[in-house]
PDB file of C-alpha atoms in Angstrom:
ATOM      1  CA  MET N   1      79.905 105.999  66.392  1.00 50.00           C
ATOM      2  CA  HIS N   2      82.725 103.895  68.305  1.00 50.00           C
ATOM      3  CA  ASN N   3      82.663 104.609  71.990  1.00 53.00           C
ATOM      4  CA  GLU N   4      85.624 104.635  74.282  1.00 54.00           C
ATOM      5  CA  LYS N   5      84.632 103.077  77.442  1.00 55.00           C
ATOM      6  CA  THR N   6      86.126 103.013  80.998  1.00 55.00           C
ATOM      7  CA  ASN N   7      84.404 100.851  83.597  1.00 59.00           C
ATOM      8  CA  VAL N   8      85.434 102.108  87.171  1.00 58.00           C
ATOM      9  CA  GLY N   9      84.289  99.827  90.303  1.00 62.00           C
ATOM     10  CA  ASP N  10      85.489 100.227  93.962  1.00 61.00           C
ATOM     11  CA  SER N  11      85.395  97.906  96.659  1.00 57.00           C
ATOM     12  CA  CYS N  12      85.733  98.683 100.528  1.00 55.00           C
ATOM     13  CA  SER N  13      86.712  95.839 102.668  1.00 56.00           C
ATOM     14  CA  ALA N  14      86.769  95.987 106.870  1.00 55.00           C
ATOM     15  CA  SER N  15      86.928  93.737 109.664  1.00 52.00           C
ATOM     16  CA  VAL N  16      86.431  93.254 113.257  1.00 50.00           C
ATOM     17  CA  ASP N  17      86.803  89.369 113.244  1.00 44.00           C
ATOM     18  CA  ARG N  18      86.430  88.846 109.485  1.00 42.00           C
ATOM     19  CA  GLY N  19      86.423  90.520 106.310  1.00 42.00           C
ATOM     20  CA  ALA N  20      83.408  91.851 104.188  1.00 45.00           C
ATOM     21  CA  SER N  21      83.062  93.924 100.956  1.00 48.00           C
ATOM     22  CA  TYR N  22      80.660  96.093  98.888  1.00 50.00           C
ATOM     23  CA  GLU N  23      81.292  96.747  95.308  1.00 57.00           C
ATOM     24  CA  GLU N  24      79.782  99.504  93.077  1.00 58.00           C
ATOM     25  CA  SER N  25      80.453 100.106  89.152  1.00 62.00           C
ATOM     26  CA  MET N  26      80.742 103.221  86.967  1.00 56.00           C
ATOM     27  CA  SER N  27      80.980 103.381  83.304  1.00 52.00           C
ATOM     28  CA  LEU N  28      82.586 106.308  81.573  1.00 54.00           C
ATOM     29  CA  HIS N  29      82.289 106.880  77.602  1.00 51.00           C
ATOM     30  CA  GLY N  30      83.894 109.245  75.339  1.00 62.00           C
ATOM     31  CA  THR N  31      83.760 109.241  71.358  1.00 65.00           C
ATOM     32  CA  TYR N  32      86.135 111.068  69.044  1.00 71.00           C
ATOM     33  CA  GLU N  33      84.284 112.305  65.812  1.00 77.00           C
ATOM     34  CA  ALA N  34      86.267 114.188  63.320  1.00 80.00           C
ATOM     35  CA  VAL N  35      84.745 116.943  60.507  1.00 80.00           C
ATOM     36  CA  CYS N  36      86.989 117.658  57.575  1.00 83.00           C
ATOM     37  CA  HIS N  37      85.803 120.829  55.728  1.00 86.00           C
ATOM     38  CA  ASP N  38      87.769 122.084  52.617  1.00 86.00           C
ATOM     39  CA  LYS N  39      88.904 125.773  52.535  1.00 93.00           C
ATOM     40  CA  PHE N  40      85.729 126.892  51.204  1.00 95.00           C
ATOM     41  CA  GLY N  41      83.488 125.407  54.188  1.00 92.00           C
ATOM     42  CA  VAL N  42      82.335 122.463  52.326  1.00 92.00           C
ATOM     43  CA  LEU N  43      82.105 119.429  54.165  1.00 87.00           C
ATOM     44  CA  LYS N  44      84.437 116.723  53.079  1.00 90.00           C
ATOM     45  CA  TRP N  45      84.115 113.719  55.505  1.00 83.00           C
ATOM     46  CA  VAL N  46      83.192 113.253  58.968  1.00 76.00           C
ATOM     47  CA  ASP N  47      84.781 110.003  60.597  1.00 82.00           C
ATOM     48  CA  VAL N  48      84.219 108.379  64.457  1.00 75.00           C
ATOM     49  CA  ILE N  49      87.637 107.739  65.492  1.00 69.00           C
ATOM     50  CA  GLY N  50      88.530 104.171  67.245  1.00 63.00           C
ATOM     51  CA  ASN N  51      89.905 104.495  70.514  1.00 65.00           C
ATOM     52  CA  LEU N  52      90.913 102.674  73.819  1.00 64.00           C
ATOM     53  CA  VAL N  53      91.652 103.975  77.204  1.00 70.00           C
ATOM     54  CA  THR N  54      95.158 102.907  77.762  1.00 70.00           C
ATOM     55  CA  THR N  55      96.156 101.153  81.207  1.00 76.00           C
ATOM     56  CA  VAL N  56      98.351 103.990  82.046  1.00 78.00           C
ATOM     57  CA  GLY N  57      95.730 106.699  81.455  1.00 77.00           C
ATOM     58  CA  LYS N  58      93.140 104.435  83.958  1.00 80.00           C
ATOM     59  CA  ASN N  59      96.301 104.622  86.406  1.00 81.00           C
ATOM     60  CA  SER N  60      96.471 108.211  85.934  1.00 83.00           C
ATOM     61  CA  THR N  61      92.929 108.235  86.598  1.00 81.00           C
ATOM     62  CA  MET N  62      92.927 106.548  89.728  1.00 81.00           C
ATOM     63  CA  ASP N  63      96.241 108.079  90.967  1.00 83.00           C
ATOM     64  CA  THR N  64      94.484 111.896  90.387  1.00 83.00           C
ATOM     65  CA  MET N  65      91.371 111.193  91.847  1.00 81.00           C
ATOM     66  CA  LEU N  66      92.631 109.032  95.148  1.00 83.00           C
ATOM     67  CA  GLY N  67      96.276 110.675  95.312  1.00 77.00           C
ATOM     68  CA  ASN N  68      95.824 113.037  98.158  1.00 62.00           C
ATOM     69  CA  VAL N  69      97.136 115.661  95.608  1.00 62.00           C
ATOM     70  CA  ALA N  70      94.727 117.272  92.786  1.00 61.00           C
ATOM     71  CA  VAL N  71      91.339 116.992  94.873  1.00 67.00           C
ATOM     72  CA  GLY N  72      92.403 117.933  98.108  1.00 76.00           C
ATOM     73  CA  ALA N  73      92.411 115.072 101.085  1.00 87.00           C
ATOM     74  CA  VAL N  74      90.866 111.914 100.603  1.00 90.00           C
ATOM     75  CA  VAL N  75      89.787 110.866 104.442  1.00 93.00           C
ATOM     76  CA  MET N  76      87.984 107.731 105.179  1.00 93.00           C
ATOM     77  CA  GLY N  77      84.856 107.574 107.526  1.00 94.00           C
ATOM     78  CA  LEU N  78      82.595 104.920 109.096  1.00 95.00           C
ATOM     79  CA  LYS N  79      78.978 105.055 107.786  1.00 95.00           C
ATOM     80  CA  GLY N  80      75.786 103.924 110.183  1.00 94.00           C
ATOM     81  CA  THR N  81      72.903 102.120 109.452  1.00 93.00           C
ATOM     82  CA  GLY N  82      70.919 103.403 106.496  1.00 92.00           C
ATOM     83  CA  THR N  83      70.912 102.741 102.466  1.00 90.00           C
ATOM     84  CA  ALA N  84      73.436 104.602 100.453  1.00 91.00           C
ATOM     85  CA  VAL N  85      72.349 105.672  97.340  1.00 89.00           C
ATOM     86  CA  VAL N  86      73.858 107.105  94.166  1.00 87.00           C
ATOM     87  CA  ALA N  87      72.201 110.397  95.107  1.00 90.00           C
ATOM     88  CA  ASN N  88      73.728 111.166  98.059  1.00 92.00           C
ATOM     89  CA  THR N  89      76.118 113.925  98.443  1.00 93.00           C
ATOM     90  CA  GLN N  90      78.636 114.613 101.897  1.00 94.00           C
ATOM     91  CA  ALA N  91      76.104 117.376 102.685  1.00 95.00           C
ATOM     92  CA  SER N  92      73.009 115.556 102.114  1.00 94.00           C
ATOM     93  CA  HIS N  93      72.522 111.647 102.668  1.00 94.00           C
ATOM     94  CA  ALA N  94      69.333 111.310 104.507  1.00 93.00           C
ATOM     95  CA  SER N  95      69.131 107.806 104.739  1.00 93.00           C
ATOM     96  CA  TRP N  96      72.510 107.278 106.690  1.00 95.00           C
ATOM     97  CA  LEU N  97      74.414 108.956 109.425  1.00 95.00           C
ATOM     98  CA  GLU N  98      77.882 109.065 110.066  1.00 97.00           C
ATOM     99  CA  VAL N  99      79.416 107.589 113.100  1.00 96.00           C
ATOM    100  CA  GLY N 100      82.038 108.521 115.511  1.00 95.00           C
ATOM    101  CA  LEU N 101      80.992 111.692 117.174  1.00 94.00           C
ATOM    102  CA  ALA N 102      77.252 112.817 117.423  1.00 93.00           C
ATOM    103  CA  ASN N 103      76.226 109.063 116.427  1.00 95.00           C
ATOM    104  CA  ALA N 104      77.288 106.221 118.416  1.00 96.00           C
ATOM    105  CA  PRO N 105      79.803 103.954 118.205  1.00 97.00           C
ATOM    106  CA  THR N 106      82.654 106.616 118.919  1.00 97.00           C
ATOM    107  CA  TYR N 107      86.472 106.540 117.832  1.00 97.00           C
ATOM    108  CA  SER N 108      89.567 108.269 118.560  1.00 97.00           C
ATOM    109  CA  GLY N 109      90.616 111.197 116.455  1.00 97.00           C
ATOM    110  CA  THR N 110      89.460 112.168 113.184  1.00 97.00           C
ATOM    111  CA  ARG N 111      88.200 110.640 109.794  1.00 97.00           C
ATOM    112  CA  LYS N 112      91.440 108.592 108.864  1.00 96.00           C
ATOM    113  CA  THR N 113      93.335 109.241 105.808  1.00 93.00           C
ATOM    114  CA  PRO N 114      93.845 106.248 103.749  1.00 93.00           C
ATOM    115  CA  VAL N 115      97.557 105.694 102.194  1.00 91.00           C
ATOM    116  CA  PHE N 116      97.387 104.629  98.390  1.00 90.00           C
ATOM    117  CA  GLY N 117     100.241 102.946  96.670  1.00 91.00           C
ATOM    118  CA  ALA N 118     100.407 103.553  92.879  1.00 91.00           C
ATOM    119  CA  ALA N 119      98.092 102.567  90.528  1.00 88.00           C
ATOM    120  CA  ALA N 120      98.823  99.693  88.734  1.00 89.00           C
ATOM    121  CA  ALA N 121      96.715  97.902  85.732  1.00 85.00           C
ATOM    122  CA  GLY N 122      93.887 100.196  86.533  1.00 83.00           C
ATOM    123  CA  VAL N 123      93.406  99.255  90.252  1.00 86.00           C
ATOM    124  CA  LYS N 124      94.463 101.766  92.958  1.00 87.00           C
ATOM    125  CA  SER N 125      94.198 100.210  96.734  1.00 89.00           C
ATOM    126  CA  THR N 126      95.395 101.283 100.219  1.00 91.00           C
ATOM    127  CA  SER N 127      98.975 100.070 100.497  1.00 91.00           C
ATOM    128  CA  SER N 128      98.191  99.672 104.385  1.00 90.00           C
ATOM    129  CA  VAL N 129      94.989  99.296 106.690  1.00 91.00           C
ATOM    130  CA  VAL N 130      93.226 102.369 107.732  1.00 93.00           C
ATOM    131  CA  VAL N 131      92.498 101.956 111.728  1.00 93.00           C
ATOM    132  CA  PHE N 132      89.548 102.797 113.568  1.00 94.00           C
ATOM    133  CA  THR N 133      90.256 102.427 117.459  1.00 94.00           C
ATOM    134  CA  MET N 134      86.281 102.436 119.051  1.00 95.00           C
ATOM    135  CA  THR N 135      86.030 104.560 122.144  1.00 96.00           C
ATOM    136  CA  GLY N 136      82.468 104.025 122.646  1.00 96.00           C
ATOM    137  CA  SER N 137      80.117 100.697 121.494  1.00 96.00           C
ATOM    138  CA  GLY N 138      77.233 100.850 118.895  1.00 95.00           C
ATOM    139  CA  THR N 139      76.757  99.702 115.312  1.00 95.00           C
ATOM    140  CA  VAL N 140      78.589 100.195 112.266  1.00 95.00           C
ATOM    141  CA  ALA N 141      77.002  99.441 108.861  1.00 93.00           C
ATOM    142  CA  GLY N 142      79.716 100.343 106.214  1.00 92.00           C
ATOM    143  CA  CYS N 143      82.505 103.181 105.092  1.00 94.00           C
ATOM    144  CA  PHE N 144      82.864 106.076 103.108  1.00 93.00           C
ATOM    145  CA  ILE N 145      85.365 107.946 101.132  1.00 91.00           C
ATOM    146  CA  ASN N 146      85.236 111.794 100.823  1.00 92.00           C
ATOM    147  CA  LEU N 147      87.452 113.482  98.344  1.00 89.00           C
ATOM    148  CA  GLY N 148      88.613 116.983  99.201  1.00 88.00           C
ATOM    149  CA  GLY N 149      86.835 117.400 102.438  1.00 89.00           C
ATOM    150  CA  SER N 150      87.606 117.699 105.945  1.00 93.00           C
ATOM    151  CA  ALA N 151      88.600 115.279 108.311  1.00 95.00           C
ATOM    152  CA  THR N 152      86.618 116.549 111.323  1.00 96.00           C
ATOM    153  CA  ILE N 153      83.619 113.734 111.746  1.00 97.00           C
ATOM    154  CA  ASP N 154      79.974 115.513 110.957  1.00 96.00           C
ATOM    155  CA  SER N 155      81.385 117.967 108.251  1.00 96.00           C
ATOM    156  CA  THR N 156      79.973 118.063 104.989  1.00 96.00           C
ATOM    157  CA  THR N 157      82.237 119.643 102.884  1.00 94.00           C
ATOM    158  CA  GLY N 158      83.951 117.698  99.964  1.00 90.00           C
ATOM    159  CA  VAL N 159      82.782 115.082  97.581  1.00 90.00           C
ATOM    160  CA  LEU N 160      81.152 111.953  98.885  1.00 91.00           C
ATOM    161  CA  PHE N 161      83.042 109.534  96.374  1.00 89.00           C
ATOM    162  CA  SER N 162      82.075 105.935  97.777  1.00 89.00           C
ATOM    163  CA  ALA N 163      79.625 104.658 100.031  1.00 91.00           C
ATOM    164  CA  GLY N 164      78.574 101.210 101.364  1.00 89.00           C
ATOM    165  CA  ASP N 165      77.310  98.559 103.525  1.00 90.00           C
ATOM    166  CA  PHE N 166      79.159  95.299 104.789  1.00 88.00           C
ATOM    167  CA  THR N 167      77.963  92.518 102.772  1.00 86.00           C
ATOM    168  CA  ALA N 168      76.885  90.394 105.778  1.00 86.00           C
ATOM    169  CA  GLY N 169      75.160  93.126 107.308  1.00 87.00           C
ATOM    170  CA  SER N 170      75.862  95.889 110.363  1.00 91.00           C
ATOM    171  CA  LYS N 171      78.538  95.094 112.703  1.00 93.00           C
ATOM    172  CA  THR N 172      78.694  95.542 116.514  1.00 94.00           C
ATOM    173  CA  VAL N 173      81.649  97.138 118.105  1.00 94.00           C
ATOM    174  CA  THR N 174      82.764  98.053 121.451  1.00 93.00           C
ATOM    175  CA  SER N 175      85.087 100.434 123.233  1.00 95.00           C
ATOM    176  CA  GLY N 176      88.580  99.008 122.748  1.00 94.00           C
ATOM    177  CA  ASP N 177      87.780  97.177 119.650  1.00 95.00           C
ATOM    178  CA  THR N 178      89.768  98.357 116.123  1.00 94.00           C
ATOM    179  CA  LEU N 179      88.073  98.418 112.854  1.00 94.00           C
ATOM    180  CA  SER N 180      90.995  97.840 110.380  1.00 93.00           C
ATOM    181  CA  VAL N 181      89.626  98.882 106.641  1.00 94.00           C
ATOM    182  CA  SER N 182      91.060  98.494 103.120  1.00 91.00           C
ATOM    183  CA  TYR N 183      90.155 100.285 100.060  1.00 91.00           C
ATOM    184  CA  SER N 184      90.140  99.533  96.186  1.00 88.00           C
ATOM    185  CA  ALA N 185      88.983 100.829  93.154  1.00 87.00           C
ATOM    186  CA  THR N 186      89.361  99.625  89.848  1.00 82.00           C
ATOM    187  CA  ALA N 187      89.417 101.197  86.252  1.00 80.00           C
ATOM    188  CA  ALA N 188      88.059  98.550  83.728  1.00 73.00           C
TER     189      ALA N 188
END
């Protein structure tokens, strides 16, 4: 059998004084198998169709998932200390807490809505930074992306699409700091 393969990765970078990033990868596999029977139902042949995922197909996937249309709102939040694991959901991520409301540090407003440019060459990135203005002091460990959920901090609705920690470790912020975050996802 010949497999169709799409590798999808994402990265998040944020800065208070310097940038940092976290990456995770995902692969999608698909296979076409064709089976032909004659008019009497007798098997004539079976074949596997060699195929590929086109760049426009990758771009369309990225635009659909992160386009604030098909899946509903796409929002970004800040992650507290603790390890994100692949089994985490927006409703259940016991190994870490969202910061911003019940958990320090706090920031102004709600979860932020990233603005994405069109996907190109299988890459979808924010077209501008997402800015969190800190209203309290504390520790920020990383970021997360939620699909189709609420912008309300600590809401458990929607799909936890991505979560990760800063590569250089947790960062201390104080009231008045701004945390500027960019995001990029890649379908290879």
